Amino acid sequence: MRFVIYTADHEPPHAHVYGEGESRIDIVNLNVITQGGMSDRDVRRAVDVIEEH
């Protein structure tokens, strides 16, 4: 998975996560904003990584 934060992107602050599909995750409260083609398992793993960092 690849995590990208675009500093000039719109609110709320979020990370774009790319892999097999993509998702956007709010980095403040860890809510999944969108999930496109990414498995639930991979999204949970991405949330865990964001929470760690």
PDB file of C-alpha atoms in Angstrom:
ATOM      1  CA  MET A   1       0.000   0.000   0.000  1.00  0.00           C
ATOM      2  CA  ARG A   2       1.032   3.560  -0.680  1.00  0.00           C
ATOM      3  CA  PHE A   3      -0.094   6.426   1.547  1.00  0.00           C
ATOM      4  CA  VAL A   4      -0.224   9.993   0.208  1.00  0.00           C
ATOM      5  CA  ILE A   5      -1.251  13.216   1.933  1.00  0.00           C
ATOM      6  CA  TYR A   6      -1.740  16.165  -0.408  1.00  0.00           C
ATOM      7  CA  THR A   7      -1.092  19.256   1.710  1.00  0.00           C
ATOM      8  CA  ALA A   8      -3.241  21.564  -0.443  1.00  0.00           C
ATOM      9  CA  ASP A   9      -6.186  19.128  -0.592  1.00  0.00           C
ATOM     10  CA  HIS A  10      -9.676  19.889   0.728  1.00  0.00           C
ATOM     11  CA  GLU A  11     -10.913  19.353   4.294  1.00  0.00           C
ATOM     12  CA  PRO A  12     -11.033  17.190   6.308  1.00  0.00           C
ATOM     13  CA  PRO A  13      -7.327  16.307   6.486  1.00  0.00           C
ATOM     14  CA  HIS A  14      -7.046  12.834   5.024  1.00  0.00           C
ATOM     15  CA  ALA A  15      -4.709  10.275   3.527  1.00  0.00           C
ATOM     16  CA  HIS A  16      -5.183   8.694   0.132  1.00  0.00           C
ATOM     17  CA  VAL A  17      -4.336   5.009   0.282  1.00  0.00           C
ATOM     18  CA  TYR A  18      -3.524   3.171  -2.950  1.00  0.00           C
ATOM     19  CA  GLY A  19      -3.136  -0.543  -3.457  1.00  0.00           C
ATOM     20  CA  GLU A  20      -5.644  -3.002  -4.853  1.00  0.00           C
ATOM     21  CA  GLY A  21      -8.222  -0.241  -5.048  1.00  0.00           C
ATOM     22  CA  GLU A  22      -8.063   2.987  -3.134  1.00  0.00           C
ATOM     23  CA  SER A  23      -9.507   4.679  -0.095  1.00  0.00           C
ATOM     24  CA  ARG A  24      -9.422   8.013   1.684  1.00  0.00           C
ATOM     25  CA  ILE A  25      -9.117   8.013   5.460  1.00  0.00           C
ATOM     26  CA  ASP A  26      -9.594  10.987   7.782  1.00  0.00           C
ATOM     27  CA  ILE A  27      -6.317  11.312   9.699  1.00  0.00           C
ATOM     28  CA  VAL A  28      -7.915  13.060  12.692  1.00  0.00           C
ATOM     29  CA  ASN A  29     -10.671  10.626  13.653  1.00  0.00           C
ATOM     30  CA  LEU A  30      -9.702   7.662  11.404  1.00  0.00           C
ATOM     31  CA  ASN A  31     -13.071   7.534   9.626  1.00  0.00           C
ATOM     32  CA  VAL A  32     -13.083   5.961   6.176  1.00  0.00           C
ATOM     33  CA  ILE A  33     -14.270   8.673   3.780  1.00  0.00           C
ATOM     34  CA  THR A  34     -14.299   6.561   0.600  1.00  0.00           C
ATOM     35  CA  GLN A  35     -13.458   2.993  -0.282  1.00  0.00           C
ATOM     36  CA  GLY A  36     -13.172   2.130  -3.961  1.00  0.00           C
ATOM     37  CA  GLY A  37     -12.270  -1.446  -4.761  1.00  0.00           C
ATOM     38  CA  MET A  38     -10.136  -1.907  -1.645  1.00  0.00           C
ATOM     39  CA  SER A  39     -10.990  -4.862   0.573  1.00  0.00           C
ATOM     40  CA  ASP A  40     -12.290  -4.269   4.089  1.00  0.00           C
ATOM     41  CA  ARG A  41      -9.211  -6.086   5.406  1.00  0.00           C
ATOM     42  CA  ASP A  42      -6.834  -3.726   3.577  1.00  0.00           C
ATOM     43  CA  VAL A  43      -8.779  -0.677   4.753  1.00  0.00           C
ATOM     44  CA  ARG A  44      -8.549  -1.864   8.375  1.00  0.00           C
ATOM     45  CA  ARG A  45      -4.815  -2.385   7.906  1.00  0.00           C
ATOM     46  CA  ALA A  46      -4.465   1.124   6.426  1.00  0.00           C
ATOM     47  CA  VAL A  47      -6.365   2.633   9.373  1.00  0.00           C
ATOM     48  CA  ASP A  48      -4.027   0.777  11.752  1.00  0.00           C
ATOM     49  CA  VAL A  49      -0.952   2.166   9.959  1.00  0.00           C
ATOM     50  CA  ILE A  50      -2.311   5.723  10.043  1.00  0.00           C
ATOM     51  CA  GLU A  51      -3.162   5.366  13.723  1.00  0.00           C
ATOM     52  CA  GLU A  52       0.412   4.230  14.475  1.00  0.00           C
ATOM     53  CA  HIS A  53       1.968   7.216  12.711  1.00  0.00           C
TER      54      HIS A  53
END
